[in-house]
Amino acid sequence: MVCSRIKKILYAAVALAGTVACGCSSPTENYDVVFIGGRVIDPETNLDGVRSVAIKDGRIAKVAKEPLTGDETIDISGLVLAPGFIDLHAHGQHRVAQELQAQDGVTTAMEMELGAYPIQEFYEKREGNALIHFGATVSHKCIRLKAQHDVTCPDPIDILEGKPNAIGALGAMFATQFPKPENRPLNSAELQKLRELTQSELNHGALGLGLGIEYVPGASRAEIYSIFVEASKVKAPVFVHVRRRPLDDAPGVPMAVAQEVIANAAATGAPLQLVHVASTGLSDTKDIVDLIAQAQKQGLDITAEVYPYTAGGNTIGTNMLSEGWRERFNADYSDIAWIATGERLTAATFAKYREEQPDGGIILHVIPEDGVDYAIAHPAVSIASDGLVWMTGKEHPRGAGSFARVLGKYVREDELLSLPQAIRKMTLMPAQRMQDFAPAFAKKGRIQKGADADITIFDPKTVKDRATFTDPMQPSKGIQHVMVGGTFVVRDGILATDVNPGHGIKNRLATAVND
């Protein structure tokens, strides 16, 4: 024992002498911010434990078991530190929507279903004034209008600011006020123009193709297939809201319209994501999700996402509610709420509002709860909000509370998911969906050295959505800190209103051109 102690003293003396002789000391890192004491969850490495996380120059510089110190050291004991949530289906691409999403833990929100056009203009309008990261696909609906009528879709920012070229409110987004010839197929010249616009927009950075097929009923199956062919040339992902369910005596109609685009993806090799799979699938949701899982087992690049609500949102004039909608949805007028007043509709008020205010917002209480539960719990399905543009302040609450709702209701209360499973669905899965086509996503959705410091820190015991159908613009609770690129956008539960750390994310084609 004595000899052992003497040896330790001698070793220490030698080490100290070496340090003095060379005039140096052990190096210490300088970090901007260090979080200590929190439960850190990294879905890619399956890390789930108490760690210190150091931030420097907008990146994660170190994840360590030992305590670290920085210019600012923040004790987050009792809280969970996770990658910032990534929403690949957010229509609210403007400041008000971003503020609510940041308070829901979202650090990246993309308009992938309906997309945007022109894509360069979309990015230019937002760069330098974004709270969180943003981006969009090329809108099939909008380039179709350009090819047919030389009409340019309005940007939601223009609508909110009352610009002269804005067609009007939610109707612009859902195409209720677009020219009626949209209901006819494209001729050969228009189809060629559509293909050219597709490739041009992809070359300018669009994150894939956004197809809201139900909103353009004139689009033939051949036209939709041609879009998949164009996407496959550069492996651009295709995000699809399937076509309107036909009136058909055969069971399983929702599954049939999903099978159309799954077949296109299988034939062309284009990556595919089915959006809001529960509102697409209704009573067929389980079968559609299982079909996707089987496609994945066969090596097909097909995924899906779901929002955590049993009601959808749209406009009263949407093609979705054309003749036969009650049969297609197995629903009635009273299942529709008019958001301006909260009233449930009757046959008379449905006809009146559809005639007089076609772009008026509605909530459709038509999605079976067991379908939502199945999709949320299934490992092939990620989480996305489908958050609408906040134009009246009474839109669907999913744009404010989707991610906290998953953590509060489906993890803590219903125990459908473990916390690590839920975080994977909200971070790594959407990042992996995008990273081959948009390499910036390879540094998102992870808590690892070198990853972007897009971070969400929340209290697992209190996190919960507060947005409701009667009072939807309510920020979530329990989200304590949110960082975007190393900058706090939420600090101690309080929104930062004077920062703009968000940036537009583009695809690898635009990145290659810019480099």
Short mmCIF file of C-alpha atoms in Angstrom, two decimals:
data_model
loop_
_atom_site.label_atom_id
_atom_site.label_comp_id
_atom_site.label_asym_id
_atom_site.label_seq_id
_atom_site.Cartn_x
_atom_site.Cartn_y
_atom_site.Cartn_z
CA MET A 1 0.00 0.00 0.00
CA VAL A 2 2.82 2.42 0.97
CA CYS A 3 4.74 1.61 -2.21
CA SER A 4 1.65 2.24 -4.30
CA ARG A 5 1.15 5.69 -2.73
CA ILE A 6 4.83 6.57 -3.25
CA LYS A 7 4.60 5.60 -6.93
CA LYS A 8 1.53 7.82 -7.44
CA ILE A 9 3.31 10.77 -5.82
CA LEU A 10 6.38 10.24 -8.02
CA TYR A 11 4.26 9.97 -11.19
CA ALA A 12 2.45 13.18 -10.29
CA ALA A 13 5.74 14.96 -9.61
CA VAL A 14 7.15 13.85 -12.95
CA ALA A 15 4.02 15.00 -14.75
CA LEU A 16 4.12 18.38 -13.03
CA ALA A 17 7.81 18.78 -13.80
CA GLY A 18 7.10 18.05 -17.45
CA THR A 19 4.41 20.67 -17.52
CA VAL A 20 6.63 23.29 -15.92
CA ALA A 21 9.56 22.41 -18.15
CA CYS A 22 7.60 22.88 -21.36
CA GLY A 23 5.72 25.92 -20.06
CA CYS A 24 2.35 24.48 -21.20
CA SER A 25 -0.87 23.29 -19.59
CA SER A 26 -3.68 20.95 -20.63
CA PRO A 27 -5.78 22.65 -23.29
CA THR A 28 -9.36 23.73 -22.54
CA GLU A 29 -12.01 24.33 -25.19
CA ASN A 30 -13.84 27.65 -25.35
CA TYR A 31 -17.55 27.04 -25.93
CA ASP A 32 -20.28 29.59 -26.52
CA VAL A 33 -22.95 27.75 -24.55
CA VAL A 34 -22.89 24.53 -22.55
CA PHE A 35 -25.98 22.65 -21.35
CA ILE A 36 -25.36 20.41 -18.36
CA GLY A 37 -27.44 17.93 -16.38
CA GLY A 38 -30.08 17.21 -19.01
CA ARG A 39 -31.28 13.92 -20.46
CA VAL A 40 -29.82 13.92 -23.97
CA ILE A 41 -31.51 11.87 -26.69
CA ASP A 42 -29.81 11.30 -30.05
CA PRO A 43 -32.04 9.11 -32.26
CA GLU A 44 -29.27 8.08 -34.67
CA THR A 45 -26.84 6.63 -32.10
CA ASN A 46 -29.60 5.70 -29.62
CA LEU A 47 -27.92 7.81 -26.96
CA ASP A 48 -30.29 8.33 -24.04
CA GLY A 49 -28.55 9.56 -20.90
CA VAL A 50 -27.35 12.53 -18.90
CA ARG A 51 -24.69 14.41 -20.85
CA SER A 52 -23.10 17.82 -21.26
CA VAL A 53 -23.65 19.40 -24.69
CA ALA A 54 -21.36 22.20 -25.84
CA ILE A 55 -22.23 24.69 -28.60
CA LYS A 56 -19.71 26.71 -30.61
CA ASP A 57 -20.17 28.74 -33.80
CA GLY A 58 -23.63 27.36 -34.48
CA ARG A 59 -22.64 23.70 -34.24
CA ILE A 60 -22.56 21.04 -31.54
CA ALA A 61 -18.89 20.98 -30.52
CA LYS A 62 -18.95 18.20 -27.94
CA VAL A 63 -21.24 15.72 -26.20
CA ALA A 64 -19.62 14.42 -23.03
CA LYS A 65 -20.32 12.50 -19.85
CA GLU A 66 -18.13 14.85 -17.84
CA PRO A 67 -19.19 18.39 -16.93
CA LEU A 68 -18.14 21.08 -19.42
CA THR A 69 -18.05 24.83 -19.08
CA GLY A 70 -18.48 27.63 -21.59
CA ASP A 71 -19.01 31.36 -21.84
CA GLU A 72 -22.49 30.49 -20.62
CA THR A 73 -23.28 27.29 -18.75
CA ILE A 74 -26.96 26.36 -18.33
CA ASP A 75 -28.16 23.66 -15.95
CA ILE A 76 -31.09 21.79 -17.54
CA SER A 77 -31.44 19.04 -14.96
CA GLY A 78 -34.83 17.35 -15.24
CA LEU A 79 -35.24 18.43 -18.87
CA VAL A 80 -34.77 16.57 -22.15
CA LEU A 81 -32.36 17.87 -24.80
CA ALA A 82 -33.27 16.65 -28.29
CA PRO A 83 -32.61 17.66 -31.89
CA GLY A 84 -34.84 20.50 -33.05
CA PHE A 85 -38.07 19.17 -34.51
CA ILE A 86 -38.28 19.07 -38.33
CA ASP A 87 -41.69 19.67 -39.93
CA LEU A 88 -41.83 18.69 -43.60
CA HIS A 89 -45.44 19.77 -44.03
CA ALA A 90 -45.97 23.37 -42.91
CA HIS A 91 -48.04 25.71 -45.08
CA GLY A 92 -47.48 28.65 -42.74
CA GLN A 93 -44.29 29.94 -44.30
CA HIS A 94 -44.37 33.36 -42.64
CA ARG A 95 -43.31 34.97 -39.37
CA VAL A 96 -46.47 34.43 -37.32
CA ALA A 97 -46.51 30.73 -38.12
CA GLN A 98 -42.80 30.42 -37.39
CA GLU A 99 -43.21 31.99 -33.95
CA LEU A 100 -45.87 29.46 -32.98
CA GLN A 101 -43.85 26.59 -34.40
CA ALA A 102 -40.69 27.64 -32.57
CA GLN A 103 -42.68 27.54 -29.33
CA ASP A 104 -43.72 24.01 -30.33
CA GLY A 105 -40.04 23.00 -30.58
CA VAL A 106 -39.78 23.23 -34.38
CA THR A 107 -36.48 24.51 -35.79
CA THR A 108 -37.03 23.62 -39.48
CA ALA A 109 -40.40 23.88 -41.28
CA MET A 110 -40.89 23.08 -44.97
CA GLU A 111 -43.74 23.56 -47.44
CA MET A 112 -43.47 20.15 -49.10
CA GLU A 113 -47.06 19.16 -49.95
CA LEU A 114 -48.30 22.11 -52.03
CA GLY A 115 -44.89 23.65 -52.62
CA ALA A 116 -44.12 27.06 -54.09
CA TYR A 117 -43.48 28.78 -57.42
CA PRO A 118 -41.33 30.59 -58.45
CA ILE A 119 -38.93 28.94 -56.02
CA GLN A 120 -36.24 31.64 -56.20
CA GLU A 121 -38.74 34.30 -55.20
CA PHE A 122 -39.99 32.12 -52.35
CA TYR A 123 -36.49 31.92 -50.85
CA GLU A 124 -35.59 35.55 -51.48
CA LYS A 125 -38.69 36.85 -49.65
CA ARG A 126 -37.82 34.94 -46.49
CA GLU A 127 -34.03 35.01 -46.24
CA GLY A 128 -32.90 37.36 -43.49
CA ASN A 129 -36.30 37.48 -41.80
CA ALA A 130 -36.80 33.90 -40.66
CA LEU A 131 -36.98 32.68 -37.08
CA ILE A 132 -36.52 29.03 -38.13
CA HIS A 133 -35.16 27.27 -41.22
CA PHE A 134 -37.45 27.06 -44.25
CA GLY A 135 -37.78 25.62 -47.75
CA ALA A 136 -40.22 24.24 -50.30
CA THR A 137 -40.81 21.83 -53.14
CA VAL A 138 -41.84 23.01 -56.59
CA SER A 139 -45.61 23.23 -56.65
CA HIS A 140 -47.22 21.00 -59.28
CA LYS A 141 -50.44 22.98 -58.90
CA CYS A 142 -48.68 26.29 -59.58
CA ILE A 143 -46.49 25.22 -62.49
CA ARG A 144 -49.58 23.59 -64.00
CA LEU A 145 -51.36 26.95 -63.84
CA LYS A 146 -48.32 28.58 -65.40
CA ALA A 147 -48.27 26.04 -68.21
CA GLN A 148 -52.03 26.31 -68.85
CA HIS A 149 -52.84 29.98 -68.28
CA ASP A 150 -49.56 31.82 -67.64
CA VAL A 151 -50.94 32.50 -64.14
CA THR A 152 -48.53 32.80 -61.18
CA CYS A 153 -49.66 31.58 -57.78
CA PRO A 154 -49.59 34.20 -55.01
CA ASP A 155 -47.20 33.82 -52.11
CA PRO A 156 -48.89 33.66 -48.66
CA ILE A 157 -46.74 36.63 -47.65
CA ASP A 158 -48.29 38.64 -50.48
CA ILE A 159 -51.76 37.60 -49.35
CA LEU A 160 -51.08 38.61 -45.75
CA GLU A 161 -49.64 41.94 -46.87
CA GLY A 162 -52.53 42.61 -49.25
CA LYS A 163 -50.41 42.72 -52.40
CA PRO A 164 -52.39 43.38 -55.62
CA ASN A 165 -51.44 40.06 -57.25
CA ALA A 166 -52.82 38.02 -54.34
CA ILE A 167 -55.88 35.98 -55.40
CA GLY A 168 -57.17 35.71 -51.86
CA ALA A 169 -56.84 33.96 -48.51
CA LEU A 170 -56.87 30.22 -48.09
CA GLY A 171 -58.55 29.85 -51.46
CA ALA A 172 -55.23 30.65 -53.11
CA MET A 173 -53.52 27.82 -51.31
CA PHE A 174 -56.20 25.25 -52.04
CA ALA A 175 -56.95 26.42 -55.60
CA THR A 176 -60.63 27.20 -55.05
CA GLN A 177 -60.31 30.47 -57.00
CA PHE A 178 -58.09 29.28 -59.83
CA PRO A 179 -59.39 29.12 -63.42
CA LYS A 180 -61.93 26.37 -63.96
CA PRO A 181 -60.09 24.87 -66.97
CA GLU A 182 -57.80 23.34 -64.32
CA ASN A 183 -60.31 20.50 -64.45
CA ARG A 184 -59.20 19.45 -67.92
CA PRO A 185 -56.15 17.39 -68.85
CA LEU A 186 -53.06 19.15 -70.22
CA ASN A 187 -52.45 19.08 -73.94
CA SER A 188 -49.08 17.93 -75.28
CA ALA A 189 -47.56 21.43 -75.41
CA GLU A 190 -48.68 22.20 -71.86
CA LEU A 191 -47.33 18.88 -70.61
CA GLN A 192 -43.95 19.65 -72.18
CA LYS A 193 -43.98 23.08 -70.52
CA LEU A 194 -44.79 21.40 -67.22
CA ARG A 195 -41.76 19.11 -67.57
CA GLU A 196 -39.48 22.06 -68.40
CA LEU A 197 -40.70 24.08 -65.44
CA THR A 198 -40.18 21.08 -63.17
CA GLN A 199 -36.52 20.72 -64.09
CA SER A 200 -35.91 24.47 -64.02
CA GLU A 201 -37.31 24.80 -60.50
CA LEU A 202 -35.31 21.80 -59.28
CA ASN A 203 -32.16 23.38 -60.70
CA HIS A 204 -32.95 26.53 -58.71
CA GLY A 205 -33.10 24.68 -55.40
CA ALA A 206 -36.61 23.26 -54.94
CA LEU A 207 -36.56 20.41 -52.44
CA GLY A 208 -38.58 18.02 -54.59
CA LEU A 209 -42.06 17.92 -56.10
CA GLY A 210 -45.23 18.82 -54.20
CA LEU A 211 -48.38 17.23 -55.61
CA GLY A 212 -51.81 18.12 -54.21
CA ILE A 213 -53.55 15.94 -56.79
CA GLU A 214 -56.98 16.23 -55.18
CA TYR A 215 -56.91 19.98 -55.80
CA VAL A 216 -56.28 19.60 -59.55
CA PRO A 217 -58.83 16.96 -60.61
CA GLY A 218 -58.02 17.49 -64.28
CA ALA A 219 -54.57 15.94 -63.82
CA SER A 220 -54.54 12.63 -65.64
CA ARG A 221 -52.77 9.55 -64.35
CA ALA A 222 -50.33 9.94 -67.24
CA GLU A 223 -49.54 13.51 -66.16
CA ILE A 224 -48.85 12.44 -62.59
CA TYR A 225 -46.68 9.59 -63.82
CA SER A 226 -44.69 12.06 -65.95
CA ILE A 227 -43.95 14.12 -62.82
CA PHE A 228 -42.51 11.02 -61.16
CA VAL A 229 -40.37 10.42 -64.24
CA GLU A 230 -38.96 13.95 -64.04
CA ALA A 231 -38.30 13.58 -60.31
CA SER A 232 -36.55 10.26 -60.82
CA LYS A 233 -33.98 11.84 -63.13
CA VAL A 234 -32.37 13.61 -60.17
CA LYS A 235 -33.79 11.45 -57.36
CA ALA A 236 -35.93 14.32 -56.12
CA PRO A 237 -38.49 13.26 -53.48
CA VAL A 238 -42.17 13.55 -54.36
CA PHE A 239 -44.62 14.58 -51.62
CA VAL A 240 -48.18 13.61 -52.50
CA HIS A 241 -51.68 14.42 -51.36
CA VAL A 242 -53.50 11.73 -53.34
CA ARG A 243 -56.30 12.36 -55.80
CA ARG A 244 -59.96 12.64 -54.83
CA ARG A 245 -61.59 9.40 -53.83
CA PRO A 246 -63.93 8.30 -56.63
CA LEU A 247 -67.48 7.21 -55.90
CA ASP A 248 -67.05 3.50 -56.23
CA ASP A 249 -68.98 0.53 -54.91
CA ALA A 250 -65.74 -1.37 -54.39
CA PRO A 251 -64.34 -1.19 -50.84
CA GLY A 252 -60.91 0.21 -50.13
CA VAL A 253 -61.10 3.30 -52.37
CA PRO A 254 -58.62 5.34 -50.28
CA MET A 255 -56.13 2.52 -50.61
CA ALA A 256 -56.64 2.52 -54.39
CA VAL A 257 -55.72 6.20 -54.80
CA ALA A 258 -52.63 5.65 -52.66
CA GLN A 259 -51.67 2.67 -54.81
CA GLU A 260 -51.53 4.95 -57.88
CA VAL A 261 -48.57 6.94 -56.58
CA ILE A 262 -46.92 3.96 -54.90
CA ALA A 263 -46.92 2.23 -58.30
CA ASN A 264 -45.41 5.35 -59.89
CA ALA A 265 -42.63 5.39 -57.30
CA ALA A 266 -41.97 1.68 -57.77
CA ALA A 267 -41.82 2.03 -61.56
CA THR A 268 -39.61 5.13 -61.70
CA GLY A 269 -37.49 4.88 -58.56
CA ALA A 270 -38.50 8.37 -57.45
CA PRO A 271 -38.55 8.74 -53.64
CA LEU A 272 -42.12 9.17 -52.35
CA GLN A 273 -43.72 10.47 -49.18
CA LEU A 274 -47.47 10.16 -48.65
CA VAL A 275 -48.62 13.16 -46.63
CA HIS A 276 -51.18 13.16 -43.78
CA VAL A 277 -51.66 9.41 -44.18
CA ALA A 278 -54.53 9.15 -41.69
CA SER A 279 -56.66 11.81 -43.36
CA THR A 280 -55.80 10.22 -46.70
CA GLY A 281 -56.51 6.70 -45.50
CA LEU A 282 -59.48 7.20 -43.17
CA SER A 283 -60.75 3.66 -42.47
CA ASP A 284 -58.05 2.27 -44.80
CA THR A 285 -55.17 3.89 -42.87
CA LYS A 286 -53.90 0.63 -41.38
CA ASP A 287 -53.80 -1.06 -44.79
CA ILE A 288 -52.03 1.89 -46.44
CA VAL A 289 -49.40 2.10 -43.69
CA ASP A 290 -48.83 -1.66 -43.90
CA LEU A 291 -48.50 -1.37 -47.69
CA ILE A 292 -45.81 1.28 -47.22
CA ALA A 293 -43.99 -0.90 -44.71
CA GLN A 294 -44.03 -3.81 -47.16
CA ALA A 295 -42.71 -1.54 -49.93
CA GLN A 296 -39.83 -0.55 -47.66
CA LYS A 297 -39.01 -4.21 -47.07
CA GLN A 298 -38.72 -4.58 -50.85
CA GLY A 299 -36.18 -1.76 -50.95
CA LEU A 300 -38.52 0.98 -52.21
CA ASP A 301 -37.91 4.52 -50.98
CA ILE A 302 -41.46 5.19 -49.79
CA THR A 303 -42.44 6.86 -46.52
CA ALA A 304 -45.42 8.59 -44.90
CA GLU A 305 -46.25 11.22 -42.29
CA VAL A 306 -49.23 11.95 -40.05
CA TYR A 307 -50.53 14.81 -37.92
CA PRO A 308 -51.85 14.00 -34.42
CA TYR A 309 -55.49 15.07 -34.79
CA THR A 310 -58.79 13.45 -35.77
CA ALA A 311 -59.90 16.48 -37.78
CA GLY A 312 -58.58 18.04 -40.96
CA GLY A 313 -58.66 21.62 -42.22
CA ASN A 314 -59.48 23.09 -45.61
CA THR A 315 -61.78 25.57 -47.35
CA ILE A 316 -65.48 25.16 -47.97
CA GLY A 317 -64.94 25.53 -51.74
CA THR A 318 -62.36 22.76 -52.04
CA ASN A 319 -62.70 20.08 -54.70
CA MET A 320 -62.53 17.65 -51.80
CA LEU A 321 -66.14 18.54 -50.99
CA SER A 322 -67.53 18.10 -54.50
CA GLU A 323 -70.63 15.98 -55.13
CA GLY A 324 -70.51 12.68 -53.27
CA TRP A 325 -68.22 13.87 -50.44
CA ARG A 326 -70.48 12.48 -47.71
CA GLU A 327 -70.24 9.02 -49.19
CA ARG A 328 -66.49 9.28 -49.73
CA PHE A 329 -65.83 10.45 -46.18
CA ASN A 330 -68.63 8.50 -44.50
CA ALA A 331 -69.58 11.82 -42.95
CA ASP A 332 -72.35 14.41 -42.86
CA TYR A 333 -72.77 18.20 -42.81
CA SER A 334 -72.60 18.33 -39.02
CA ASP A 335 -69.05 16.93 -39.16
CA ILE A 336 -67.90 20.24 -40.68
CA ALA A 337 -67.24 23.30 -38.49
CA TRP A 338 -67.21 26.81 -39.99
CA ILE A 339 -64.14 28.39 -38.39
CA ALA A 340 -65.44 31.98 -38.52
CA THR A 341 -68.17 31.15 -35.99
CA GLY A 342 -67.44 27.62 -34.78
CA GLU A 343 -70.89 26.49 -35.93
CA ARG A 344 -71.49 22.99 -37.25
CA LEU A 345 -72.97 23.07 -40.74
CA THR A 346 -76.30 21.98 -42.11
CA ALA A 347 -77.24 21.23 -45.73
CA ALA A 348 -78.43 24.83 -46.06
CA THR A 349 -75.39 26.54 -44.52
CA PHE A 350 -73.03 24.23 -46.42
CA ALA A 351 -74.59 25.28 -49.74
CA LYS A 352 -74.69 28.97 -48.72
CA TYR A 353 -71.05 29.21 -47.63
CA ARG A 354 -69.78 27.14 -50.54
CA GLU A 355 -71.57 29.48 -52.95
CA GLU A 356 -70.83 32.81 -51.26
CA GLN A 357 -67.49 32.28 -49.47
CA PRO A 358 -65.65 29.43 -51.21
CA ASP A 359 -62.31 30.31 -49.61
CA GLY A 360 -63.73 30.34 -46.07
CA GLY A 361 -61.96 28.00 -43.66
CA ILE A 362 -63.47 24.83 -42.23
CA ILE A 363 -62.54 22.00 -39.86
CA LEU A 364 -63.53 18.48 -40.95
CA HIS A 365 -64.07 16.06 -38.07
CA VAL A 366 -63.86 12.94 -40.22
CA ILE A 367 -60.64 11.06 -39.34
CA PRO A 368 -61.05 7.82 -37.37
CA GLU A 369 -59.11 7.89 -34.10
CA ASP A 370 -57.85 4.33 -34.46
CA GLY A 371 -56.25 5.25 -37.79
CA VAL A 372 -54.41 8.21 -36.25
CA ASP A 373 -53.22 6.05 -33.36
CA TYR A 374 -51.99 3.31 -35.69
CA ALA A 375 -50.06 5.72 -37.91
CA ILE A 376 -48.49 7.60 -35.01
CA ALA A 377 -47.28 4.37 -33.42
CA HIS A 378 -45.99 2.75 -36.64
CA PRO A 379 -42.21 2.93 -37.23
CA ALA A 380 -42.65 3.74 -40.94
CA VAL A 381 -44.54 6.99 -40.26
CA SER A 382 -43.01 10.32 -39.19
CA ILE A 383 -44.75 13.36 -37.65
CA ALA A 384 -45.65 16.54 -39.53
CA SER A 385 -48.13 19.30 -38.72
CA ASP A 386 -49.82 20.23 -42.02
CA GLY A 387 -50.12 23.62 -40.31
CA LEU A 388 -52.22 26.11 -42.26
CA VAL A 389 -51.42 29.73 -43.04
CA TRP A 390 -52.62 31.91 -40.14
CA MET A 391 -54.88 34.31 -42.03
CA THR A 392 -57.87 34.60 -39.69
CA GLY A 393 -56.34 33.40 -36.41
CA LYS A 394 -58.94 30.63 -36.18
CA GLU A 395 -57.34 27.99 -38.38
CA HIS A 396 -56.63 24.40 -37.35
CA PRO A 397 -54.58 24.14 -34.10
CA ARG A 398 -52.11 21.70 -35.67
CA GLY A 399 -49.96 24.64 -36.85
CA ALA A 400 -49.30 25.55 -33.21
CA GLY A 401 -49.39 22.35 -31.19
CA SER A 402 -48.62 19.21 -33.19
CA PHE A 403 -45.22 18.31 -31.75
CA ALA A 404 -45.97 19.06 -28.11
CA ARG A 405 -49.23 17.14 -28.57
CA VAL A 406 -47.30 14.03 -29.59
CA LEU A 407 -45.05 14.35 -26.53
CA GLY A 408 -47.87 15.14 -24.11
CA LYS A 409 -50.76 13.00 -25.31
CA TYR A 410 -49.26 10.12 -27.27
CA VAL A 411 -46.08 9.62 -25.21
CA ARG A 412 -46.88 10.66 -21.64
CA GLU A 413 -50.65 10.13 -21.42
CA ASP A 414 -51.55 7.38 -23.90
CA GLU A 415 -48.14 5.64 -23.90
CA LEU A 416 -48.44 4.75 -27.59
CA LEU A 417 -44.78 5.68 -28.06
CA SER A 418 -41.66 5.85 -25.96
CA LEU A 419 -39.99 9.25 -25.76
CA PRO A 420 -37.01 8.18 -27.93
CA GLN A 421 -39.40 6.74 -30.54
CA ALA A 422 -41.36 9.98 -30.71
CA ILE A 423 -38.21 12.09 -31.01
CA ARG A 424 -36.98 9.87 -33.85
CA LYS A 425 -40.24 10.48 -35.73
CA MET A 426 -39.94 14.24 -35.29
CA THR A 427 -36.23 14.67 -36.03
CA LEU A 428 -34.11 11.92 -37.57
CA MET A 429 -36.79 10.44 -39.85
CA PRO A 430 -37.61 13.71 -41.64
CA ALA A 431 -33.88 14.53 -41.85
CA GLN A 432 -33.15 11.15 -43.44
CA ARG A 433 -36.07 11.61 -45.83
CA MET A 434 -34.36 14.72 -47.20
CA GLN A 435 -30.60 14.35 -46.77
CA ASP A 436 -29.80 12.55 -50.03
CA PHE A 437 -31.34 15.35 -52.09
CA ALA A 438 -30.59 18.20 -49.67
CA PRO A 439 -27.27 17.44 -47.91
CA ALA A 440 -27.83 20.14 -45.26
CA PHE A 441 -30.20 17.72 -43.55
CA ALA A 442 -27.35 15.31 -42.82
CA LYS A 443 -26.36 17.70 -40.01
CA LYS A 444 -29.88 18.01 -38.62
CA GLY A 445 -31.99 15.67 -36.54
CA ARG A 446 -28.97 14.59 -34.46
CA ILE A 447 -27.21 15.47 -31.22
CA GLN A 448 -23.63 14.71 -32.23
CA LYS A 449 -20.35 16.55 -32.61
CA GLY A 450 -20.46 18.55 -35.85
CA ALA A 451 -24.26 18.57 -36.12
CA ASP A 452 -26.10 21.88 -36.45
CA ALA A 453 -27.03 23.41 -33.11
CA ASP A 454 -30.75 23.16 -33.85
CA ILE A 455 -31.87 22.03 -30.41
CA THR A 456 -35.13 21.69 -28.48
CA ILE A 457 -35.14 21.37 -24.69
CA PHE A 458 -38.40 20.49 -22.95
CA ASP A 459 -39.88 19.27 -19.68
CA PRO A 460 -41.19 15.73 -20.27
CA LYS A 461 -43.54 16.05 -17.28
CA THR A 462 -45.34 19.18 -18.47
CA VAL A 463 -44.91 19.45 -22.25
CA LYS A 464 -48.31 19.72 -23.88
CA ASP A 465 -50.21 21.46 -26.65
CA ARG A 466 -52.47 24.33 -25.63
CA ALA A 467 -53.91 25.14 -29.06
CA THR A 468 -57.56 24.10 -29.42
CA PHE A 469 -60.14 24.24 -32.19
CA THR A 470 -61.84 27.18 -30.47
CA ASP A 471 -58.59 28.94 -29.52
CA PRO A 472 -55.92 27.66 -31.90
CA MET A 473 -53.21 30.34 -31.76
CA GLN A 474 -51.91 29.25 -28.37
CA PRO A 475 -48.22 28.35 -27.91
CA SER A 476 -47.38 24.97 -26.44
CA LYS A 477 -46.25 24.64 -22.83
CA GLY A 478 -43.19 22.87 -21.49
CA ILE A 479 -40.84 23.88 -24.32
CA GLN A 480 -38.12 25.62 -22.29
CA HIS A 481 -35.34 26.40 -24.78
CA VAL A 482 -35.10 26.26 -28.56
CA MET A 483 -31.93 26.99 -30.52
CA VAL A 484 -31.66 27.54 -34.27
CA GLY A 485 -28.08 27.45 -35.49
CA GLY A 486 -26.83 28.13 -31.97
CA THR A 487 -29.11 31.16 -31.46
CA PHE A 488 -31.88 31.07 -28.86
CA VAL A 489 -35.31 31.59 -30.40
CA VAL A 490 -37.01 30.44 -27.19
CA ARG A 491 -35.25 31.03 -23.85
CA ASP A 492 -36.76 29.98 -20.52
CA GLY A 493 -40.07 29.49 -22.29
CA ILE A 494 -40.09 33.01 -23.74
CA LEU A 495 -40.07 33.69 -27.48
CA ALA A 496 -37.25 35.83 -28.87
CA THR A 497 -38.68 38.40 -31.26
CA ASP A 498 -35.51 40.20 -32.34
CA VAL A 499 -33.50 37.40 -33.98
CA ASN A 500 -33.51 35.88 -37.47
CA PRO A 501 -31.27 32.80 -37.43
CA GLY A 502 -33.34 30.77 -39.89
CA HIS A 503 -32.02 30.09 -43.39
CA GLY A 504 -33.44 28.64 -46.57
CA ILE A 505 -32.41 25.07 -47.31
CA LYS A 506 -32.01 24.07 -50.96
CA ASN A 507 -31.24 20.86 -52.80
CA ARG A 508 -27.84 19.57 -53.90
CA LEU A 509 -28.35 20.76 -57.50
CA ALA A 510 -28.53 24.39 -56.42
CA THR A 511 -25.70 23.84 -53.95
CA ALA A 512 -23.48 22.48 -56.71
CA VAL A 513 -24.26 25.44 -58.97
CA ASN A 514 -23.58 27.96 -56.17
CA ASP A 515 -20.31 26.27 -55.25
#
